[in-house]
Amino acid sequence: MNQFQRARSFLIPKLRQVAHFLMKQGIAMTGNMLYGLLCVRMLPVPEYAKFAVLFGYMGTLTVLLDIGISGTLAPLVGEQITNLQLIANYLTAMRRLAQRLYLMVAPLAAIVFVFLVLRQHWGRWVVAQMVVVLLVTAWFARISSAYGAVVILRRDRSYYYRIQMIGSLGSLILLLIFWAFHRMNIYVGILLNVAQVIFLAISYFRRAKELLGVEGEISPQKEKAIVRLALPNLPGTVFYAIQGQITLMLITVFGHTSSIASVGALSRLSQILVFFSQMNLILVEPFFARLPVGRLKRVYLVSVFLIVLCAAAFSVLAFLVPGVFLWILGPHYSDLRFEVGLIILASSIRYISGFMWIVHSARRFVYWWNNLFNIVLTLAVQVAVLWKFDLSTVRGVLYLNLASAIVSVVVAAACGAYGFWRGPQKMEAVPVA
């Protein structure tokens, strides 16, 4: 077999998987993106401010309630994806750890949320409703994350995509029905989103049980293995969870309702890259986890180069033709021309660092120093930006977001170089079953 044939036999199956993802997951992600953008256009500015804060904070809480636990399944199982008992045992260990974490983090997160929105004077009843939605949705999002990881690991991507499509398009269609009958309001926008999360969680739970067919056994040893692999990433995961919504949190504390809505609307544009972030979890992580060591560096470097090229082109487009993006957001946000470029550039940089991080995690390039470096450098840069810019303005918080993104990609690149130089984190031998 010549070099061309080897390259063809390697690339064709991968391209088919990517095409499958783009076709099916693309429909689901497009539905979710349209849902969010329609909410931007349909809801009045004060109502969309509440919507943006609620789901922005929910994104942070969802990450804090997982802290990388579900992401340890693929690297721990490795090539033993046919060992159903092993997967079930790890799943049981993940579930026990996640339940304890929820009981610790959820009450504290609810209290923090109340203090976060205190300055906005939205009323006790409204804030109480928002807290209930947060806690319920975060619980089901945790279930979806854990059991969805099993569905992906067992390569039942068709089911995974189909459920995503049903949930996404179902929410979008219902939203349009409510709008057509002039019943669209913030409660409809929020509750349809919550219903989708619950639907995904129940579907993945049932499918994972069918795919495994065995009950997991309680194993403190496997819980320790999960903790050991996730622990080096813990500071970075917590920090990223907060940093991911830092602009919205800062503008909520220092800014006015209109500024909150503007930042929330701009953040919807960055959701375009979430589509490709989903591909990292579904295709990239399992692929790099199984990739032979001899081919790892070359494939990694080529992949990063292509992603940097695409991200750069997308960012340039946002600065040169901001009107396209502003048309999507609607007339309430037509004056945010330069801000569009800032949010897309920062999101593109974060996508690059996120891609690196998922590959590093799959290959166990996880170390204490890179997370600590990232935290220290990011805080230092943010203090400088805080001193220089007014964080009660939309542009001020976007500059802070961009500076933080630059730090994250620099540290991620350093972690990758170190990983190839020193090798992955060593793991203790774990029994097969």
Coordinates of C-alpha atoms in Angstrom, one line a residue:
M1 CA 0.0 0.0 0.0
N2 CA 1.6 3.3 -1.1
Q3 CA 1.5 6.6 0.9
F4 CA -1.5 7.9 -1.0
Q5 CA -3.6 4.8 -0.3
R6 CA -2.6 4.9 3.4
A7 CA -3.6 8.5 3.6
R8 CA -6.9 7.8 1.8
S9 CA -7.8 4.9 4.1
F10 CA -7.1 7.0 7.1
L11 CA -8.9 10.2 6.0
I12 CA -12.1 8.8 4.3
P13 CA -13.6 7.2 7.5
K14 CA -12.8 10.4 9.4
L15 CA -14.4 12.6 6.8
R16 CA -17.5 10.5 6.8
Q17 CA -17.8 10.9 10.6
V18 CA -17.3 14.7 10.2
A19 CA -19.9 14.8 7.5
H20 CA -22.3 12.8 9.7
F21 CA -21.7 15.2 12.5
L22 CA -22.1 18.3 10.3
M23 CA -25.4 17.0 8.9
K24 CA -27.1 15.8 12.0
Q25 CA -25.5 17.7 14.9
G26 CA -25.4 20.7 12.6
I27 CA -29.2 20.7 12.5
A28 CA -29.5 20.4 16.2
M29 CA -27.0 23.2 16.9
T30 CA -28.6 25.4 14.2
G31 CA -31.9 24.9 15.9
N32 CA -30.5 25.9 19.3
M33 CA -28.7 28.9 17.8
L34 CA -31.9 30.1 16.1
Y35 CA -33.8 29.6 19.3
G36 CA -31.4 31.9 21.2
L37 CA -31.3 34.5 18.4
L38 CA -35.1 34.6 18.1
C39 CA -35.3 35.2 21.9
V40 CA -32.9 38.1 21.4
R41 CA -35.3 39.6 18.7
M42 CA -38.6 38.7 20.4
L43 CA -38.0 39.7 24.0
P44 CA -37.9 43.3 25.1
V45 CA -34.5 44.5 26.3
P46 CA -35.3 44.3 30.1
E47 CA -36.7 40.8 29.7
Y48 CA -33.9 39.6 27.6
A49 CA -31.4 40.8 30.2
K50 CA -33.0 38.4 32.7
F51 CA -32.9 35.6 30.2
A52 CA -29.2 36.2 29.4
V53 CA -28.2 36.4 33.1
L54 CA -30.1 33.2 34.0
F55 CA -28.7 31.0 31.2
G56 CA -25.2 32.6 31.4
Y57 CA -25.0 31.7 35.1
M58 CA -26.5 28.3 34.3
G59 CA -23.7 27.6 31.9
T60 CA -21.2 28.3 34.7
L61 CA -23.1 26.2 37.3
T62 CA -23.3 23.2 34.9
V63 CA -19.5 23.2 34.5
L64 CA -19.0 23.5 38.3
L65 CA -21.3 20.6 38.9
D66 CA -19.2 18.4 36.6
I67 CA -15.7 19.8 37.0
G68 CA -14.4 17.5 34.3
I69 CA -15.7 14.2 35.8
S70 CA -17.6 13.1 32.7
G71 CA -14.6 13.9 30.6
T72 CA -12.5 11.3 32.4
L73 CA -14.6 8.4 31.0
A74 CA -12.9 8.2 27.6
P75 CA -9.3 8.4 28.7
L76 CA -9.9 6.0 31.6
V77 CA -11.6 3.4 29.5
G78 CA -9.2 4.0 26.6
E79 CA -9.4 1.1 24.0
Q80 CA -11.5 -1.1 26.3
I81 CA -14.8 0.2 24.9
T82 CA -16.2 -3.3 24.5
N83 CA -15.8 -3.9 28.3
L84 CA -19.3 -3.0 29.3
Q85 CA -18.8 -3.9 33.0
L86 CA -15.8 -1.6 33.2
I87 CA -17.7 1.3 31.7
A88 CA -20.7 0.7 34.0
N89 CA -18.4 0.6 37.0
Y90 CA -16.8 3.9 36.0
L91 CA -20.3 5.4 35.3
T92 CA -21.4 4.4 38.8
A93 CA -18.4 6.0 40.3
M94 CA -19.0 9.2 38.3
R95 CA -22.6 9.3 39.4
R96 CA -21.7 9.0 43.1
L97 CA -19.1 11.7 42.8
A98 CA -21.4 14.1 40.9
Q99 CA -24.3 13.6 43.4
R100 CA -22.0 14.6 46.3
L101 CA -20.8 17.6 44.3
Y102 CA -24.3 18.8 43.6
L103 CA -25.2 18.7 47.3
M104 CA -22.2 20.9 48.1
V105 CA -22.2 23.3 45.2
A106 CA -25.9 23.9 44.3
P107 CA -26.9 25.7 47.6
L108 CA -23.9 27.9 47.5
A109 CA -24.4 28.7 43.8
A110 CA -28.0 29.8 44.6
I111 CA -26.9 32.2 47.3
V112 CA -24.2 33.7 45.0
F113 CA -26.8 34.2 42.2
V114 CA -29.1 36.1 44.5
F115 CA -26.2 38.5 45.5
L116 CA -25.1 38.8 41.8
V117 CA -28.5 40.2 40.7
L118 CA -29.2 42.2 43.8
R119 CA -28.3 45.6 42.2
Q120 CA -30.8 45.0 39.4
H121 CA -33.9 45.2 41.6
W122 CA -35.8 42.5 39.8
G123 CA -37.9 41.6 42.8
R124 CA -37.8 38.7 45.2
W125 CA -40.4 36.6 43.4
V126 CA -38.7 36.8 40.1
V127 CA -35.3 36.0 41.6
A128 CA -36.7 33.0 43.5
Q129 CA -38.2 31.6 40.3
M130 CA -34.9 32.0 38.6
V131 CA -33.1 30.1 41.4
V132 CA -35.5 27.2 41.1
V133 CA -35.0 27.0 37.3
L134 CA -31.2 27.1 37.9
L135 CA -31.2 24.2 40.4
V136 CA -33.6 22.0 38.4
T137 CA -31.9 22.5 35.1
A138 CA -28.4 22.0 36.5
W139 CA -29.4 18.7 38.0
F140 CA -30.7 17.3 34.6
A141 CA -27.8 18.8 32.7
R142 CA -25.4 16.8 35.0
I143 CA -27.3 13.6 34.1
S144 CA -27.2 14.5 30.4
S145 CA -23.5 15.0 30.5
A146 CA -22.6 11.8 32.3
Y147 CA -24.9 9.4 30.3
G148 CA -24.4 11.2 27.0
A149 CA -20.6 10.5 27.5
V150 CA -21.5 6.8 27.6
V151 CA -23.6 7.0 24.4
I152 CA -20.6 8.7 22.6
L153 CA -18.1 6.2 24.0
R154 CA -20.2 3.3 22.7
R155 CA -20.2 5.0 19.3
D156 CA -24.0 5.3 19.1
R157 CA -23.6 8.7 17.5
S158 CA -26.8 8.3 15.4
Y159 CA -28.9 8.1 18.5
Y160 CA -26.9 10.9 20.2
Y161 CA -27.5 13.2 17.1
R162 CA -31.1 12.2 16.7
I163 CA -32.0 13.1 20.3
Q164 CA -30.2 16.4 19.9
M165 CA -32.2 17.1 16.8
I166 CA -35.5 16.3 18.3
G167 CA -34.9 18.4 21.4
S168 CA -33.5 21.4 19.4
L169 CA -36.1 21.5 16.6
G170 CA -38.9 20.7 19.0
S171 CA -38.1 23.7 21.2
L172 CA -37.7 25.9 18.1
I173 CA -41.1 24.8 16.7
L174 CA -42.9 25.4 20.0
L175 CA -41.3 28.8 20.3
L176 CA -42.6 29.8 16.9
I177 CA -46.0 28.5 17.7
F178 CA -46.2 30.6 20.9
W179 CA -44.9 33.6 18.9
A180 CA -47.5 33.0 16.1
F181 CA -50.3 33.1 18.7
H182 CA -48.8 36.1 20.5
R183 CA -48.1 34.2 23.6
M184 CA -44.3 34.6 23.5
N185 CA -42.8 36.0 26.8
I186 CA -39.8 35.4 29.0
Y187 CA -41.5 32.4 30.8
V188 CA -42.1 30.6 27.5
G189 CA -38.5 31.3 26.5
I190 CA -37.1 29.9 29.7
L191 CA -39.4 26.9 30.2
L192 CA -38.9 25.6 26.7
N193 CA -35.2 25.6 27.2
V194 CA -35.6 23.7 30.5
A195 CA -37.9 21.2 28.9
Q196 CA -35.2 20.5 26.3
V197 CA -32.5 19.8 28.9
I198 CA -34.8 17.4 30.8
F199 CA -35.7 15.6 27.5
L200 CA -32.0 15.1 26.7
A201 CA -31.2 13.9 30.2
I202 CA -34.0 11.3 30.2
S203 CA -33.2 10.1 26.7
Y204 CA -29.5 9.6 27.3
F205 CA -30.1 8.0 30.7
R206 CA -32.3 5.3 29.1
R207 CA -30.1 4.8 26.1
A208 CA -26.9 4.4 28.2
K209 CA -28.7 1.8 30.3
E210 CA -29.7 -0.2 27.1
L211 CA -26.2 0.0 25.6
L212 CA -24.5 -1.2 28.8
G213 CA -27.0 -3.8 29.9
V214 CA -25.2 -4.3 33.2
E215 CA -25.3 -2.5 36.5
G216 CA -22.2 -0.8 37.7
E217 CA -20.5 -1.9 40.9
I218 CA -19.5 0.6 43.6
S219 CA -15.7 0.9 43.5
P220 CA -13.8 3.4 45.7
Q221 CA -10.7 2.6 43.6
K222 CA -12.4 3.8 40.4
E223 CA -13.7 6.9 42.2
K224 CA -10.1 7.6 43.2
A225 CA -8.9 7.1 39.6
I226 CA -11.6 9.6 38.3
V227 CA -10.6 12.1 41.0
R228 CA -6.9 11.7 40.3
L229 CA -7.4 12.3 36.6
A230 CA -9.8 15.2 37.0
L231 CA -8.0 16.9 40.0
P232 CA -5.1 18.6 38.1
N233 CA -7.7 20.2 35.9
L234 CA -9.9 21.3 38.8
P235 CA -8.5 24.8 39.4
G236 CA -8.6 25.5 35.6
T237 CA -12.1 24.0 35.2
V238 CA -13.5 26.1 38.0
F239 CA -11.7 29.2 36.7
Y240 CA -12.9 28.6 33.2
A241 CA -16.4 28.1 34.4
I242 CA -16.4 31.6 36.0
Q243 CA -14.3 33.2 33.2
G244 CA -16.7 31.9 30.6
Q245 CA -19.4 34.2 31.8
I246 CA -17.2 36.9 33.5
T247 CA -18.3 39.6 31.0
L248 CA -22.0 39.0 31.8
M249 CA -21.3 38.7 35.5
L250 CA -19.3 42.0 35.6
I251 CA -21.9 43.9 33.5
T252 CA -24.6 42.5 35.8
V253 CA -22.8 43.9 38.9
F254 CA -21.6 47.2 37.5
G255 CA -23.8 47.9 34.5
H256 CA -27.4 48.7 33.7
T257 CA -30.1 46.5 32.2
S258 CA -29.6 47.6 28.7
S259 CA -25.8 46.8 28.9
I260 CA -26.6 43.4 30.3
A261 CA -28.9 42.7 27.3
S262 CA -26.3 44.0 24.9
V263 CA -23.6 41.7 26.3
G264 CA -26.0 38.8 26.4
A265 CA -27.0 39.4 22.7
L266 CA -23.4 39.6 21.6
S267 CA -22.7 36.4 23.5
R268 CA -25.3 34.7 21.3
L269 CA -23.1 35.4 18.3
S270 CA -20.3 33.5 19.9
Q271 CA -22.6 30.5 20.1
I272 CA -21.8 29.9 16.4
L273 CA -18.5 28.3 17.6
V274 CA -20.3 26.1 20.1
F275 CA -21.3 24.0 17.2
F276 CA -17.7 23.1 16.6
S277 CA -17.0 22.8 20.3
Q278 CA -19.5 20.0 20.4
M279 CA -17.5 18.3 17.7
N280 CA -14.5 18.3 20.1
L281 CA -16.4 16.2 22.6
I282 CA -18.0 13.9 20.1
L283 CA -15.3 13.3 17.6
V284 CA -12.0 14.9 18.6
E285 CA -11.6 13.6 22.2
P286 CA -12.3 9.9 21.3
F287 CA -10.1 10.1 18.2
F288 CA -7.1 11.5 20.0
A289 CA -7.6 9.2 22.9
R290 CA -7.1 6.2 20.6
L291 CA -4.5 7.7 18.3
P292 CA -1.1 5.8 18.3
V293 CA 1.7 7.7 19.9
G294 CA 3.8 7.7 16.8
R295 CA 1.2 9.7 14.8
L296 CA 0.1 12.0 17.6
K297 CA 2.4 15.0 17.2
R298 CA 1.9 15.4 13.4
V299 CA -1.9 15.0 13.6
Y300 CA -2.0 17.4 16.5
L301 CA 0.0 20.2 14.8
V302 CA -1.8 19.9 11.5
S303 CA -5.2 20.1 13.3
V304 CA -4.2 23.1 15.4
F305 CA -2.9 24.9 12.3
L306 CA -6.1 24.4 10.4
I307 CA -8.3 25.5 13.3
V308 CA -6.2 28.7 13.8
L309 CA -6.6 29.5 10.1
C310 CA -10.4 29.1 10.2
A311 CA -10.7 31.1 13.4
A312 CA -8.6 33.9 12.0
A313 CA -10.8 34.1 8.9
F314 CA -14.0 34.1 10.9
S315 CA -12.7 37.0 13.1
V316 CA -11.6 39.1 10.2
L317 CA -15.1 38.6 8.7
A318 CA -16.7 40.0 11.9
F319 CA -14.6 43.1 11.8
L320 CA -15.0 43.8 8.1
V321 CA -18.7 43.0 7.8
P322 CA -20.3 43.5 11.2
G323 CA -23.6 44.4 9.7
V324 CA -24.3 40.8 8.9
F325 CA -24.1 39.8 12.5
L326 CA -26.0 42.9 13.7
W327 CA -28.9 42.0 11.3
I328 CA -29.1 38.7 13.1
L329 CA -29.5 40.4 16.5
G330 CA -32.1 42.8 15.4
P331 CA -32.6 46.6 15.6
H332 CA -32.2 46.9 19.4
Y333 CA -28.4 46.2 19.1
S334 CA -27.6 47.9 15.7
D335 CA -24.9 50.3 17.2
L336 CA -22.6 47.5 18.4
R337 CA -20.5 47.3 15.3
F338 CA -17.0 47.2 16.8
E339 CA -18.2 45.2 19.7
V340 CA -19.2 42.4 17.3
G341 CA -15.6 42.0 16.2
L342 CA -14.4 41.9 19.7
I343 CA -16.7 39.2 20.8
I344 CA -16.1 37.0 17.8
L345 CA -12.3 37.4 18.1
A346 CA -12.3 36.5 21.8
S347 CA -14.6 33.5 21.1
S348 CA -12.4 32.3 18.2
I349 CA -9.3 32.4 20.5
R350 CA -11.2 30.5 23.2
Y351 CA -12.2 27.9 20.7
I352 CA -8.6 27.3 19.8
S353 CA -7.5 26.9 23.4
G354 CA -10.6 24.7 24.1
F355 CA -9.6 22.4 21.2
M356 CA -6.1 22.1 22.6
W357 CA -7.4 21.5 26.1
I358 CA -9.7 18.6 24.9
V359 CA -6.8 17.0 23.1
H360 CA -4.5 17.4 26.1
S361 CA -7.1 15.9 28.4
A362 CA -7.6 12.9 26.0
R363 CA -3.8 12.3 26.1
R364 CA -3.5 13.0 29.9
F365 CA -1.5 16.1 29.3
V366 CA -2.9 17.4 32.6
Y367 CA -0.6 19.0 35.1
W368 CA -1.0 21.3 38.1
W369 CA 1.3 24.0 36.9
N370 CA -0.6 24.9 33.7
N371 CA -3.9 25.6 35.5
L372 CA -2.1 27.6 38.1
F373 CA -0.2 29.6 35.5
N374 CA -3.4 30.3 33.6
I375 CA -5.2 31.5 36.8
V376 CA -2.4 33.7 37.9
L377 CA -1.7 35.2 34.5
T378 CA -5.4 35.8 33.7
L379 CA -6.0 37.5 37.0
A380 CA -2.9 39.7 36.4
V381 CA -4.1 40.7 33.0
Q382 CA -7.7 41.3 34.2
V383 CA -6.4 43.6 37.0
A384 CA -4.6 45.6 34.4
V385 CA -7.7 45.8 32.2
L386 CA -9.8 46.7 35.3
W387 CA -7.4 49.6 36.0
K388 CA -7.5 50.8 32.3
F389 CA -11.1 50.4 31.2
D390 CA -14.6 51.1 32.5
L391 CA -16.3 47.8 33.3
S392 CA -19.7 49.4 33.4
T393 CA -19.6 49.7 29.6
V394 CA -20.1 46.9 27.1
R395 CA -16.8 47.6 25.3
G396 CA -14.8 47.6 28.6
V397 CA -15.9 44.1 29.6
L398 CA -15.3 42.9 26.0
Y399 CA -11.7 44.1 26.2
L400 CA -11.3 42.1 29.4
N401 CA -12.8 39.1 27.8
L402 CA -10.4 39.3 24.9
A403 CA -7.3 39.7 27.1
S404 CA -8.4 36.7 29.1
A405 CA -8.8 34.6 25.9
I406 CA -5.3 35.5 24.8
V407 CA -3.8 34.3 28.1
S408 CA -5.7 31.0 27.8
V409 CA -4.4 30.1 24.4
V410 CA -0.8 31.0 25.3
V411 CA -1.0 28.7 28.4
A412 CA -2.7 25.9 26.4
A413 CA 0.1 26.0 23.8
A414 CA 2.7 25.8 26.5
C415 CA 0.9 22.8 28.1
G416 CA 0.9 21.0 24.7
A417 CA 4.7 21.6 24.2
Y418 CA 5.4 20.4 27.8
G419 CA 3.2 17.3 27.2
F420 CA 5.0 16.3 24.1
W421 CA 8.3 16.9 25.9
R422 CA 7.7 15.2 29.2
G423 CA 4.8 12.8 28.4
P424 CA 1.4 12.3 29.8
Q425 CA 0.4 12.0 33.5
K426 CA 1.2 8.5 34.8
M427 CA -1.7 6.5 36.1
E428 CA -1.8 3.7 38.5
A429 CA -2.9 0.3 37.1
V430 CA -6.7 -0.1 37.3
P431 CA -8.3 -3.6 37.3
V432 CA -10.1 -4.4 34.0
A433 CA -13.4 -5.1 35.8

